Short mmCIF file of C-alpha atoms in Angstrom, two decimals:
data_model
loop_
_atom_site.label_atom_id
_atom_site.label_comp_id
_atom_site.label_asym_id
_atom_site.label_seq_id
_atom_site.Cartn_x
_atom_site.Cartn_y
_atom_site.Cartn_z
CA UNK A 182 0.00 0.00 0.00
CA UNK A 183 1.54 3.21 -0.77
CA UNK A 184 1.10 5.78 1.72
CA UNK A 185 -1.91 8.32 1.17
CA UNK A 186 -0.91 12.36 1.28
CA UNK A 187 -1.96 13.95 4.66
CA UNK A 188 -3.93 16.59 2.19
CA UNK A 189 -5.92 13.33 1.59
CA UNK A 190 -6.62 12.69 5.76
CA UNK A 191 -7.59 16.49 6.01
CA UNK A 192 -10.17 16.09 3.48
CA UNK A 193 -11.52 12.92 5.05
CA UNK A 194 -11.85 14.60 8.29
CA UNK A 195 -13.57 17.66 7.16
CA UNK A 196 -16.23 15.92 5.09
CA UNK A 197 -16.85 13.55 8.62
CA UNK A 198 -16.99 16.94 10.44
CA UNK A 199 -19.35 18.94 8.19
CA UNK A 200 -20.93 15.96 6.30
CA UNK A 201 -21.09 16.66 2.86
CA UNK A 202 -18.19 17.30 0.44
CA UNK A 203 -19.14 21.01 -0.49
CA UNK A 204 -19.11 21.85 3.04
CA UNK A 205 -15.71 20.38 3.29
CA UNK A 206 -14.38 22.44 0.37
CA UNK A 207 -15.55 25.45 1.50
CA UNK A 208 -14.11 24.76 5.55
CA UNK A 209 -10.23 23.68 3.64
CA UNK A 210 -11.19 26.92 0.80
CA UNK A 211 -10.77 24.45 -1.64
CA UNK A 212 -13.28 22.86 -4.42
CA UNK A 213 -15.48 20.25 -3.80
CA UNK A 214 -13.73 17.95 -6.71
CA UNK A 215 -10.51 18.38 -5.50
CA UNK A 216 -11.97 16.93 -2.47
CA UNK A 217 -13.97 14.30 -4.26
CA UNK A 218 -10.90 13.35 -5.82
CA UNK A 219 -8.68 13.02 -2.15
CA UNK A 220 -11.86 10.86 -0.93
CA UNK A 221 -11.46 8.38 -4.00
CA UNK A 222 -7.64 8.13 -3.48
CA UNK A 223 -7.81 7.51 0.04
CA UNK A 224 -10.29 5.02 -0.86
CA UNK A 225 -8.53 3.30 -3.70
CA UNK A 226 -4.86 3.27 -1.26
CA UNK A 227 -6.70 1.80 1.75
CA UNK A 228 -8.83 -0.28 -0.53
CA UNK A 229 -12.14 0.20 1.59
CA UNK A 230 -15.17 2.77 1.02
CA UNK A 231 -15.56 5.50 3.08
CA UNK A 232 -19.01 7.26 2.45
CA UNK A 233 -22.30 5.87 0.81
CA UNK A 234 -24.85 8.41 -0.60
CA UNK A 235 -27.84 8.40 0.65
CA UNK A 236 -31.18 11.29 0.68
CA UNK A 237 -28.89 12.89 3.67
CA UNK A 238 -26.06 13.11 1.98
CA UNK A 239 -22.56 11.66 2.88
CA UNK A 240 -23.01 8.70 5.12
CA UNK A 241 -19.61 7.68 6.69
CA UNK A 242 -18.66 3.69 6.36
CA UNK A 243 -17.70 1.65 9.83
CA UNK A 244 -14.45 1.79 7.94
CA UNK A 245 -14.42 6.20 8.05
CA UNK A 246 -15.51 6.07 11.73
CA UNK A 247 -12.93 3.55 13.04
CA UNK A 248 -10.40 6.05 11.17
CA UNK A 249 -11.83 9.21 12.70
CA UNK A 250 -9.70 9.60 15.99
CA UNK A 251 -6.61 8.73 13.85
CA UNK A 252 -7.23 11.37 11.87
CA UNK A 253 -8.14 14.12 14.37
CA UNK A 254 -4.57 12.79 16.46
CA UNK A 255 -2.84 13.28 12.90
CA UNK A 256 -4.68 16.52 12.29
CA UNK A 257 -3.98 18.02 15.96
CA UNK A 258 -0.36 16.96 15.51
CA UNK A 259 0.39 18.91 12.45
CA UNK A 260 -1.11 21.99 13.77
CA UNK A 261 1.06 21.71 16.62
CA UNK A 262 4.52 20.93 14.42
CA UNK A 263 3.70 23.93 12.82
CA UNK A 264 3.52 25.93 15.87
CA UNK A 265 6.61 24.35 17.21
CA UNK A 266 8.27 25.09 14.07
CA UNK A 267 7.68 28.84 14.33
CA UNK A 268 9.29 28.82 17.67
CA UNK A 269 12.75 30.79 18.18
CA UNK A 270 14.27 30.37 21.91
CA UNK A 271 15.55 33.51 21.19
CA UNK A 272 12.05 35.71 20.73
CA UNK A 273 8.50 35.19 22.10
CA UNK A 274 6.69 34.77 19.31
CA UNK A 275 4.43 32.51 17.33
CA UNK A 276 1.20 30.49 18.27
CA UNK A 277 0.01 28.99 21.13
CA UNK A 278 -3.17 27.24 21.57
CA UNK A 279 -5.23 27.60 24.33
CA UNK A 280 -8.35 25.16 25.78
CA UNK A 281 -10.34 26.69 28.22
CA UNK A 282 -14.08 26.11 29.72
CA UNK A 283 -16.98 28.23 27.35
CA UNK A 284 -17.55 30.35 30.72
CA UNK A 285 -13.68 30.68 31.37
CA UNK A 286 -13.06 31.56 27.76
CA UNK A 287 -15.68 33.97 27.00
CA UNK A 288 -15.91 35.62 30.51
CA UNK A 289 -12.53 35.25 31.77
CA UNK A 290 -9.82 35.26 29.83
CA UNK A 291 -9.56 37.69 27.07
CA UNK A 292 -8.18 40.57 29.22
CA UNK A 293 -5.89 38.23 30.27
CA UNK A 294 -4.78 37.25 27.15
CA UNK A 295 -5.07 40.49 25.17
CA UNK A 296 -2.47 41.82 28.05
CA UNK A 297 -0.12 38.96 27.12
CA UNK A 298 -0.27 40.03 23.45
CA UNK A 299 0.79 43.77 24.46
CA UNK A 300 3.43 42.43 26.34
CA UNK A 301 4.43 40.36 23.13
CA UNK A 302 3.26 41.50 19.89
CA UNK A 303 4.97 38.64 17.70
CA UNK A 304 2.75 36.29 20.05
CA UNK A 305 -0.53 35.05 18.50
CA UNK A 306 -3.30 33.03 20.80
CA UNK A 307 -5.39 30.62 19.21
CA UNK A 308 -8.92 30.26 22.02
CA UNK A 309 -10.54 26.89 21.77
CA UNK A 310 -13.45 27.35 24.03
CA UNK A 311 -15.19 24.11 24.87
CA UNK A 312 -16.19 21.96 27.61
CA UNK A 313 -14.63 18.82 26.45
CA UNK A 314 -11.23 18.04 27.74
CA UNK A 315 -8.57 18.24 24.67
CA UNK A 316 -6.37 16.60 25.28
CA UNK A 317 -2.87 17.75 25.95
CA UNK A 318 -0.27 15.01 25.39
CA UNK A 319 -2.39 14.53 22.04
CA UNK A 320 -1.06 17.88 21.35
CA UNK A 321 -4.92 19.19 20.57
CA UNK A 322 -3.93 22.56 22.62
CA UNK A 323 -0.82 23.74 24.08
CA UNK A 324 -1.93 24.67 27.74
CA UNK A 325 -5.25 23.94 28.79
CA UNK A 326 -7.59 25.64 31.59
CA UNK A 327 -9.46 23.21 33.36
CA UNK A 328 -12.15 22.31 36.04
CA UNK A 329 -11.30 18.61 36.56
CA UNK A 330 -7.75 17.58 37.71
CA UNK A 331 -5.42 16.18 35.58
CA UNK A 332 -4.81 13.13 36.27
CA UNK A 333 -2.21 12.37 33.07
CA UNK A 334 1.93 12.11 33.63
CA UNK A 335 4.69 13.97 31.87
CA UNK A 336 2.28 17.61 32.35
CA UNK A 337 3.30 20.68 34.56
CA UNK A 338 0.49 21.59 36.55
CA UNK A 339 -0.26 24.32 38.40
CA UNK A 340 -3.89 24.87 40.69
CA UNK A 341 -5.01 27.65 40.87
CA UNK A 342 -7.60 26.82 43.67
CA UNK A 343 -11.59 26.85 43.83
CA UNK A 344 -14.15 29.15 42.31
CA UNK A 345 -16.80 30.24 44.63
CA UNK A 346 -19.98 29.41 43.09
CA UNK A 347 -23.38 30.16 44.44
CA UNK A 348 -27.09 31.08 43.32
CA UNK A 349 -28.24 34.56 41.59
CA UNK A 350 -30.80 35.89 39.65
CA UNK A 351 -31.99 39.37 38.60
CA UNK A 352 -33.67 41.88 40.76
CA UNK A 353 -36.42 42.01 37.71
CA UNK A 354 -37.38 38.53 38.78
CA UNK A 355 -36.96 38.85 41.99
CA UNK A 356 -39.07 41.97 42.21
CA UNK A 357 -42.12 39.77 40.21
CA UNK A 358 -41.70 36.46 41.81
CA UNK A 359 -40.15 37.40 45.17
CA UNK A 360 -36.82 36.38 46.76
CA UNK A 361 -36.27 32.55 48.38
CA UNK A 362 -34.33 32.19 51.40
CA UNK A 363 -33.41 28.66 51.43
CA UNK A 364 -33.50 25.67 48.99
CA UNK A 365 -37.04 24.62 49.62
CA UNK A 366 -38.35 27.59 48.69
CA UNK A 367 -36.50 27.66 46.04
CA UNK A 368 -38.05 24.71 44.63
CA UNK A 369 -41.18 26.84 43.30
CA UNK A 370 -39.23 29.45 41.32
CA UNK A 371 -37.92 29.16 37.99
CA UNK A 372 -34.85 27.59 38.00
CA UNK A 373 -32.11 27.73 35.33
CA UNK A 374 -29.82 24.69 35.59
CA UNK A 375 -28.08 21.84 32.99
CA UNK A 376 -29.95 19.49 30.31
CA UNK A 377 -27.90 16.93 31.28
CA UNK A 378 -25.66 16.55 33.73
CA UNK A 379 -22.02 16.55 34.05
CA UNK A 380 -19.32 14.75 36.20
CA UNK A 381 -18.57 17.71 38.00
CA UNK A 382 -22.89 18.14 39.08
CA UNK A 383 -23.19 14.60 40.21
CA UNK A 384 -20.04 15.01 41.98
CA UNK A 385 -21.62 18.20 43.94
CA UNK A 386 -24.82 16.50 43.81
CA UNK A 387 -23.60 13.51 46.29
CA UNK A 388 -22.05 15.98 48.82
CA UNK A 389 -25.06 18.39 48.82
CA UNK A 390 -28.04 15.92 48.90
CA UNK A 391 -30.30 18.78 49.30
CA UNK A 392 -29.46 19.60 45.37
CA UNK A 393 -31.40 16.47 44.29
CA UNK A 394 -34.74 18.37 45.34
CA UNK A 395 -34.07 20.97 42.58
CA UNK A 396 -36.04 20.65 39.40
CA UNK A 397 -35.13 22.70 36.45
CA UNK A 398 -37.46 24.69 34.46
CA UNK A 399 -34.93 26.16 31.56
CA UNK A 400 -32.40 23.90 31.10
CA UNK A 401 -29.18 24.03 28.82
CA UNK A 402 -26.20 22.16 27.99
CA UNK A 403 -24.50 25.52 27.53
CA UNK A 404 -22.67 27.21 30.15
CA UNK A 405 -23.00 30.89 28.72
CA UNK A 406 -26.38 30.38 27.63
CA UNK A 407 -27.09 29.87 31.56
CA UNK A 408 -25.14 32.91 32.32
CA UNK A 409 -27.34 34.88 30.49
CA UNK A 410 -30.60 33.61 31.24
CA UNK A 411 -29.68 35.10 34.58
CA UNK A 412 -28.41 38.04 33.51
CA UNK A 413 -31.33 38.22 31.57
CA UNK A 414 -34.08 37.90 34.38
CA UNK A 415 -35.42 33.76 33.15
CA UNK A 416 -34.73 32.90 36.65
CA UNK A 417 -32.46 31.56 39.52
CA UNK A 418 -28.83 30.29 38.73
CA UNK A 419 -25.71 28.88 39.61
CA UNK A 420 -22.44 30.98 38.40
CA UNK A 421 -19.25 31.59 39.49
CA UNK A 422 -19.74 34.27 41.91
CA UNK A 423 -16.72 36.55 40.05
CA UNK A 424 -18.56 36.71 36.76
CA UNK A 425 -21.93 38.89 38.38
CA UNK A 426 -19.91 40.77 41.16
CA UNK A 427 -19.71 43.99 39.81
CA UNK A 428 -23.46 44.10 38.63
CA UNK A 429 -25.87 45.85 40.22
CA UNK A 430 -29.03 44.15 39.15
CA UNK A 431 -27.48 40.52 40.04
CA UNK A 432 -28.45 39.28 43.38
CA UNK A 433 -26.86 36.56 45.21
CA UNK A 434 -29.29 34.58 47.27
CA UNK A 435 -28.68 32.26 49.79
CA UNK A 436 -24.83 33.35 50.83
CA UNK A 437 -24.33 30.42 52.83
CA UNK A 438 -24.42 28.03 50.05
CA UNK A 439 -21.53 27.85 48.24
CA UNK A 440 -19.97 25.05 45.85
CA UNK A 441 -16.26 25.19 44.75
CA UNK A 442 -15.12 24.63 41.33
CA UNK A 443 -11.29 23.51 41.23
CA UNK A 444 -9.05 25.01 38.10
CA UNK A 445 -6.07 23.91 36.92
CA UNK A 446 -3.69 25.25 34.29
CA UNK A 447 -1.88 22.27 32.58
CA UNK A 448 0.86 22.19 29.47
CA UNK A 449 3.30 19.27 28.21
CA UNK A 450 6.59 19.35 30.13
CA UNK A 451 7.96 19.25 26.72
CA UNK A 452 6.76 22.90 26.07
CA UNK A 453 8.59 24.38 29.15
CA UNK A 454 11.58 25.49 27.59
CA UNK A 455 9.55 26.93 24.38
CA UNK A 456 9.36 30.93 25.11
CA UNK A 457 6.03 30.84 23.88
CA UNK A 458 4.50 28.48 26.39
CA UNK A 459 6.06 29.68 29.07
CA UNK A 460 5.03 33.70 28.77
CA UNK A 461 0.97 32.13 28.05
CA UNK A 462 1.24 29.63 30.91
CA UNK A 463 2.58 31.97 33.41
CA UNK A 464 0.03 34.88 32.34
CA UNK A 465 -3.35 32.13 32.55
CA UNK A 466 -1.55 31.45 35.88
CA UNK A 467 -1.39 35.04 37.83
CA UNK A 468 -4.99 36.27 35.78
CA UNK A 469 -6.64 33.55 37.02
CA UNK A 470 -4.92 33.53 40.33
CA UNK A 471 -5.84 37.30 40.34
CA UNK A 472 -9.56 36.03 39.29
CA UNK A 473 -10.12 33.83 42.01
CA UNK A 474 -8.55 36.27 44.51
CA UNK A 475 -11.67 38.63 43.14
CA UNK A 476 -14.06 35.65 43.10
CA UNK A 477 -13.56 35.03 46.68
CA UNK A 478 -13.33 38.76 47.89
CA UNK A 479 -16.96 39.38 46.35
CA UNK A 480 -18.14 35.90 48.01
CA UNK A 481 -17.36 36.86 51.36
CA UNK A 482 -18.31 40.45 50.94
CA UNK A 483 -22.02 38.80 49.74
CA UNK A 484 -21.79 36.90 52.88
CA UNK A 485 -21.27 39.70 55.03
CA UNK A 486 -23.66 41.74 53.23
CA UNK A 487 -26.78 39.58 51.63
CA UNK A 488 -29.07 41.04 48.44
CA UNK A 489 -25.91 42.59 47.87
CA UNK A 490 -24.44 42.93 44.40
CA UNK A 491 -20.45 43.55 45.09
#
């Protein structure tokens, strides 16, 4: 078998990403025969189909899918070459890719970052903001920003500590449906909370029993899209208590309860001596450590003084 051209995995991947082959064309900026035509040779070197047509379009073979993580690993890898590549050990420059939360991406981190790049103007920052864990060793991101642990070898890690969450909504609703001052209560307002539920809210959910009795009215997989259901007035929330601390018309109810959300800041061991890495990981480090220091300052302030919004 001779080996297939990479341009020919790239293709493969983008049409299994965006399932149809004009789709892919246009993601790549390429045309959709040149794509057609790296789908056939792929198929005639590895002598198996990979797509049957169907009303819906492109349907992937068994054959496609079992090659699909291959591919991403092979795709992630070359993206990172390249930004090794365009290191110098001399100057700070190049890319670095980022993973971070949607929440801690959105809401947290661009002032942090666009300082970095005014500190180094030859640096760019590529943001992937989602909340599935790329993985680092796999070289799908550079340094990541994380909630859970790492539990891998052959990373630096540094923790940062834990986020103070707790409950808010807006004084419009709060002003129309009235204000609960415990979790029972609670129970008859509109609640804002997850459409399905994630490691880290079962984890919280077996230490704080008393969450089972919550039943959510809008529900979302998304954590921005919660964010601003509370910031928009839909009802009562959980959020990190730094994101809502400086606005007025947020209310935190129920100071008392609190749930902490650990962060981490991981990258490769390999990446420590790259200039690059080293500036990003050691500004995510004292912005976040300067985040948290905020988070917790506005929780205990809320303690001290309740239907407060700072």
């Amino acid at each position: 078998m001779v080996d297939p051209s990479w341009d020919f995995y790239r293709s493969l991947l983008a049409v299994l990403e965006h399932g149809s082959l004009s789709a892919a064309a246009r993601a790549l900026g390429l045309t959709q025969p040149t794509i057609g035509r790296h789908i056939e040779a792929l198929e005639q070197a590895l002598e198996r189909q990979l797509f049957t047509r169907s009303q819906q379009g492109l349907l992937p073979t068994e054959t496609a899918l079992a090659l699909k993580p291959f591919v991403e690993v092979l795709s992630s890898t070359s993206a990172a070459l390249l930004r090794a590549a365009a290191d110098d050990r001399d100057v700070v420059g190049g890319t670095v890719r980022i993973s971070a939360s949607e929440v801690i991406g959105a809401e947290v981190l661009p002032p942090i970052l666009g300082r970095l790049e005014d500190d180094y103007p030859n640096l760019a920052i590529e943001l992937s903001t989602t909340d599935v864990i790329e993985d680092i060793l796999l070289r799908e991101a550079d340094i990541a920003v994380r909630m859970a642990e790492p539990s891998q070898e052959a990373l630096i890690v540094r923790r940062i500590g834990n986020l103070p969450l707790g409950l808010f909504a807006h004084r419009r609703y709060l002003d129309r449906w009235g204000t609960p001052t415990d979790l029972a209560a609670a129970v008859r307002h509109r609640l804002i909370g997850f459409d399905k539920q994630s490691a880290y809210i079962r984890t919280m959910a077996k230490r704080h029993p008393e969450l089972e009795q919550l039943r959510f009215s809008f529900r979302t997989d998304s954590n921005l899209a919660q964010l601003a259901a509370i910031r928009s007035g839909v009802g009562i929330g959980l959020c990190q208590v730094g994101l809502v601390c400086d606005d007025p018309d947020i209310v935190r109810l129920m100071p008392d309860f609190e749930l902490p959300l650990g962060t981490w800041v991981a990258m490769h061991e390999d990446m420590k001596s790259s200039p690059r890495c080293r500036v990003a990981f050691d500004a995510l480090v004292e912005g976040l450590l300067a985040y948290m220091k905020r988070s917790s300052d506005a929780a205990h302030r809320r303690s001290a003084n309740p239907g407060t919004a700072g």
